[in-house]
Amino acid sequence: MINVESKIFDKESEIFRAVRKVVNQHDILNILNTNTNIEEDDEYDAEVIEIINRCWYLDEVESIYEALKSVFEYWFWDNCCSRDTLMSLAVDVMSVLKELRKETERTGE
């Protein structure tokens, strides 16, 4: 299985890019520059690192929701995102991470 800790800070890694894309697509705080490529915008990169750290081994949407809530409230402010908004992001993060875990288990990378 992949040593995820070695990939977290690598902005070129598949893990980082996939989670960044999901987080940027949701843009839950509406802070992304609309003129940049959604897959390359680095506004949420600190949060992406924390999301990977906290969520890589989680497989329940409620656990991921709680982790996301903690990340965004730490970096921004309490109740900065509604439960529905974070739950939607949690579902997508869970889906992406499950696919990435399957792929890393299959390839051993």
Coordinates of N, CA and C in Angstrom, one line a residue:
M1 N 0.8 -1.2 0.0 CA 0.0 0.0 0.0 C 0.9 1.2 0.0
I2 N 0.4 2.3 -0.5 CA 1.1 3.5 -0.7 C 1.4 4.2 0.7
N3 N 2.6 4.8 0.7 CA 3.0 5.6 1.9 C 2.4 7.0 1.6
V4 N 1.2 7.2 2.0 CA 0.5 8.5 1.6 C 1.2 9.7 2.2
E5 N 1.9 9.5 3.3 CA 2.6 10.7 3.9 C 3.7 11.2 2.9
S6 N 4.2 10.4 2.1 CA 5.2 10.8 1.1 C 4.7 11.6 0.0
K7 N 3.3 11.5 -0.3 CA 2.7 12.1 -1.4 C 1.9 13.4 -1.1
I8 N 1.7 13.6 0.2 CA 0.8 14.7 0.6 C 1.3 16.1 0.1
F9 N 2.6 16.3 0.2 CA 3.1 17.6 -0.1 C 3.6 17.7 -1.5
D10 N 3.5 16.6 -2.3 CA 3.9 16.6 -3.7 C 2.7 17.1 -4.5
K11 N 2.8 18.3 -4.9 CA 1.7 18.9 -5.7 C 1.5 18.3 -7.1
E12 N 2.4 17.4 -7.5 CA 2.3 16.7 -8.8 C 1.8 15.3 -8.6
S13 N 1.6 14.9 -7.3 CA 1.1 13.5 -7.1 C -0.4 13.4 -7.5
E14 N -0.7 12.2 -7.9 CA -2.1 12.0 -8.3 C -3.1 12.3 -7.1
I15 N -2.7 11.9 -5.9 CA -3.5 12.1 -4.7 C -3.8 13.6 -4.5
F16 N -2.7 14.4 -4.5 CA -2.9 15.8 -4.3 C -3.7 16.5 -5.3
R17 N -3.4 16.2 -6.6 CA -4.2 16.8 -7.7 C -5.6 16.4 -7.7
A18 N -5.9 15.1 -7.4 CA -7.3 14.7 -7.4 C -8.1 15.4 -6.2
V19 N -7.5 15.5 -5.1 CA -8.2 16.1 -3.9 C -8.4 17.6 -4.2
R20 N -7.3 18.2 -4.7 CA -7.4 19.7 -5.0 C -8.5 19.9 -6.0
K21 N -8.6 19.1 -7.0 CA -9.7 19.3 -8.0 C -11.1 19.3 -7.4
V22 N -11.3 18.3 -6.5 CA -12.6 18.2 -5.9 C -12.9 19.4 -5.0
V23 N -11.9 19.8 -4.2 CA -12.1 20.9 -3.3 C -12.3 22.2 -4.1
N24 N -11.5 22.4 -5.2 CA -11.7 23.6 -6.0 C -13.0 23.6 -6.7
Q25 N -13.5 22.4 -7.1 CA -14.8 22.4 -7.8 C -15.9 22.9 -6.9
H26 N -15.8 22.5 -5.6 CA -16.8 22.9 -4.6 C -16.6 24.4 -4.3
D27 N -15.4 24.9 -4.2 CA -15.1 26.3 -3.8 C -16.1 26.8 -2.8
I28 N -16.1 26.1 -1.7 CA -17.2 26.3 -0.7 C -17.2 27.7 -0.1
L29 N -16.1 28.4 -0.2 CA -16.0 29.8 0.3 C -16.0 30.8 -0.8
N30 N -16.2 30.4 -2.0 CA -16.2 31.3 -3.1 C -15.0 32.2 -3.2
I31 N -13.8 31.7 -3.1 CA -12.6 32.5 -3.1 C -11.7 32.3 -4.3
L32 N -12.1 31.4 -5.2 CA -11.2 31.1 -6.3 C -11.3 32.2 -7.3
N33 N -10.2 32.4 -8.0 CA -10.1 33.4 -9.1 C -10.7 32.7 -10.3
T34 N -11.8 33.3 -10.8 CA -12.5 32.7 -11.9 C -11.7 32.6 -13.2
N35 N -10.6 33.3 -13.3 CA -9.8 33.3 -14.5 C -8.7 32.2 -14.5
T36 N -8.6 31.4 -13.5 CA -7.5 30.4 -13.4 C -8.1 29.0 -13.6
N37 N -7.3 28.1 -14.0 CA -7.7 26.7 -14.2 C -8.0 26.1 -12.8
I38 N -9.2 25.5 -12.8 CA -9.7 25.0 -11.5 C -8.8 23.9 -10.9
E39 N -8.1 23.2 -11.8 CA -7.2 22.1 -11.4 C -5.9 22.6 -10.9
E40 N -5.6 23.9 -11.2 CA -4.3 24.4 -10.8 C -4.4 25.5 -9.7
D41 N -5.5 26.0 -9.4 CA -5.7 27.1 -8.5 C -5.2 26.6 -7.1
D42 N -4.3 27.4 -6.5 CA -3.7 26.9 -5.2 C -4.3 27.5 -4.0
E43 N -5.4 28.2 -4.1 CA -6.0 28.9 -2.9 C -6.3 27.9 -1.8
Y44 N -6.7 26.7 -2.0 CA -7.1 25.8 -0.9 C -6.0 24.7 -0.7
D45 N -4.7 25.0 -1.1 CA -3.7 23.9 -1.0 C -3.4 23.5 0.4
A46 N -3.4 24.5 1.4 CA -3.2 24.1 2.8 C -4.3 23.2 3.3
E47 N -5.5 23.5 2.9 CA -6.6 22.7 3.3 C -6.5 21.3 2.6
V48 N -6.1 21.2 1.4 CA -6.0 20.0 0.6 C -5.0 19.0 1.4
I49 N -3.9 19.6 1.8 CA -2.9 18.8 2.6 C -3.6 18.3 3.9
E50 N -4.3 19.1 4.6 CA -4.9 18.6 5.8 C -6.0 17.6 5.5
I51 N -6.8 17.8 4.5 CA -7.8 16.9 4.1 C -7.3 15.5 3.8
I52 N -6.2 15.5 3.1 CA -5.5 14.2 2.8 C -5.0 13.5 4.1
N53 N -4.4 14.3 4.9 CA -3.9 13.9 6.2 C -5.0 13.2 7.1
R54 N -6.1 13.9 7.1 CA -7.2 13.5 8.0 C -8.1 12.5 7.5
C55 N -8.2 12.5 6.2 CA -9.3 11.6 5.5 C -8.8 10.4 4.8
W56 N -7.5 10.3 4.5 CA -7.0 9.2 3.7 C -7.6 7.8 4.2
Y57 N -7.6 7.6 5.5 CA -8.0 6.3 6.0 C -9.4 6.2 6.4
L58 N -10.2 7.2 6.3 CA -11.6 7.3 6.6 C -12.4 6.7 5.5
D59 N -13.5 6.0 5.9 CA -14.4 5.4 4.8 C -15.8 5.6 5.1
E60 N -16.1 6.5 6.0 CA -17.5 6.9 6.3 C -17.7 8.4 6.0
V61 N -18.8 8.7 5.4 CA -19.0 10.1 5.0 C -19.2 11.0 6.2
E62 N -19.8 10.5 7.3 CA -19.9 11.4 8.5 C -18.5 11.7 9.1
S63 N -17.6 10.7 9.1 CA -16.3 10.9 9.6 C -15.5 11.9 8.7
I64 N -15.7 11.8 7.4 CA -15.0 12.8 6.5 C -15.7 14.2 6.7
Y65 N -17.0 14.2 6.9 CA -17.6 15.5 7.1 C -17.0 16.2 8.4
E66 N -16.9 15.4 9.4 CA -16.3 16.0 10.7 C -14.9 16.5 10.5
A67 N -14.1 15.7 9.7 CA -12.7 16.1 9.4 C -12.7 17.4 8.6
L68 N -13.6 17.5 7.6 CA -13.6 18.7 6.8 C -14.1 19.9 7.6
K69 N -15.0 19.7 8.4 CA -15.5 20.8 9.3 C -14.4 21.3 10.1
S70 N -13.6 20.4 10.7 CA -12.5 20.8 11.5 C -11.4 21.5 10.7
V71 N -11.1 21.1 9.5 CA -10.2 21.7 8.7 C -10.6 23.2 8.3
F72 N -11.8 23.3 7.8 CA -12.2 24.6 7.4 C -12.5 25.6 8.5
E73 N -12.9 25.1 9.6 CA -13.1 26.0 10.8 C -11.8 26.4 11.4
Y74 N -10.8 25.5 11.3 CA -9.5 25.9 11.7 C -8.9 27.0 10.9
W75 N -8.9 26.8 9.5 CA -8.3 27.8 8.6 C -9.1 29.0 8.4
F76 N -10.4 29.0 8.6 CA -11.2 30.1 8.3 C -11.9 30.6 9.6
W77 N -13.2 30.2 9.8 CA -13.9 30.6 11.0 C -15.0 29.6 11.3
D78 N -15.4 29.6 12.6 CA -16.5 28.7 13.0 C -17.7 28.8 12.1
N79 N -18.3 27.7 11.8 CA -19.5 27.7 11.0 C -19.4 28.5 9.6
C80 N -18.2 28.4 9.1 CA -17.9 29.1 7.8 C -18.7 28.4 6.6
C81 N -19.1 27.1 6.8 CA -19.7 26.4 5.8 C -21.0 25.7 6.4
S82 N -22.0 25.6 5.6 CA -23.2 24.9 6.1 C -23.0 23.4 6.1
R83 N -23.8 22.7 6.9 CA -23.6 21.2 6.9 C -23.9 20.6 5.5
D84 N -24.9 21.1 4.8 CA -25.2 20.6 3.5 C -24.0 20.8 2.5
T85 N -23.3 21.9 2.6 CA -22.2 22.2 1.7 C -21.0 21.3 2.1
L86 N -20.7 21.2 3.3 CA -19.6 20.3 3.7 C -20.0 18.8 3.5
M87 N -21.2 18.4 3.6 CA -21.6 17.0 3.4 C -21.5 16.7 1.9
S88 N -21.8 17.6 1.1 CA -21.6 17.4 -0.4 C -20.2 17.2 -0.7
L89 N -19.3 18.1 -0.1 CA -17.9 18.0 -0.4 C -17.4 16.6 0.2
A90 N -17.9 16.3 1.4 CA -17.5 15.0 2.0 C -17.8 13.8 1.1
V91 N -18.9 13.8 0.5 CA -19.3 12.7 -0.3 C -18.3 12.6 -1.5
D92 N -18.0 13.7 -2.1 CA -17.1 13.7 -3.2 C -15.6 13.3 -2.8
V93 N -15.2 13.9 -1.7 CA -13.9 13.5 -1.2 C -13.8 12.0 -0.9
M94 N -14.8 11.5 -0.3 CA -14.8 10.1 0.0 C -14.7 9.2 -1.2
S95 N -15.5 9.6 -2.2 CA -15.5 8.9 -3.5 C -14.1 8.9 -4.2
V96 N -13.5 10.1 -4.2 CA -12.1 10.2 -4.8 C -11.1 9.4 -4.0
L97 N -11.1 9.5 -2.7 CA -10.1 8.8 -1.9 C -10.3 7.3 -2.0
K98 N -11.5 6.8 -2.1 CA -11.8 5.4 -2.2 C -11.2 4.9 -3.6
E99 N -11.4 5.7 -4.6 CA -10.8 5.3 -5.9 C -9.3 5.3 -5.9
L100 N -8.7 6.3 -5.3 CA -7.3 6.4 -5.2 C -6.7 5.3 -4.3
R101 N -7.4 4.9 -3.3 CA -6.9 3.8 -2.4 C -6.9 2.5 -3.2
K102 N -8.0 2.3 -3.9 CA -8.1 1.1 -4.8 C -7.0 1.0 -5.8
E103 N -6.7 2.1 -6.4 CA -5.7 2.2 -7.4 C -4.3 2.0 -6.8
T104 N -4.0 2.6 -5.7 CA -2.7 2.4 -5.0 C -2.5 1.0 -4.5
E105 N -3.6 0.4 -4.1 CA -3.5 -1.0 -3.6 C -3.3 -1.9 -4.8
R106 N -3.9 -1.6 -5.9 CA -3.7 -2.4 -7.1 C -2.3 -2.3 -7.7
T107 N -1.8 -1.1 -7.7 CA -0.5 -0.9 -8.4 C 0.6 -0.9 -7.4
G108 N 0.3 -0.8 -6.1 CA 1.4 -0.8 -5.1 C 2.2 0.5 -5.1
E109 N 1.7 1.5 -5.8 CA 2.5 2.8 -5.8 C 1.9 3.8 -4.8

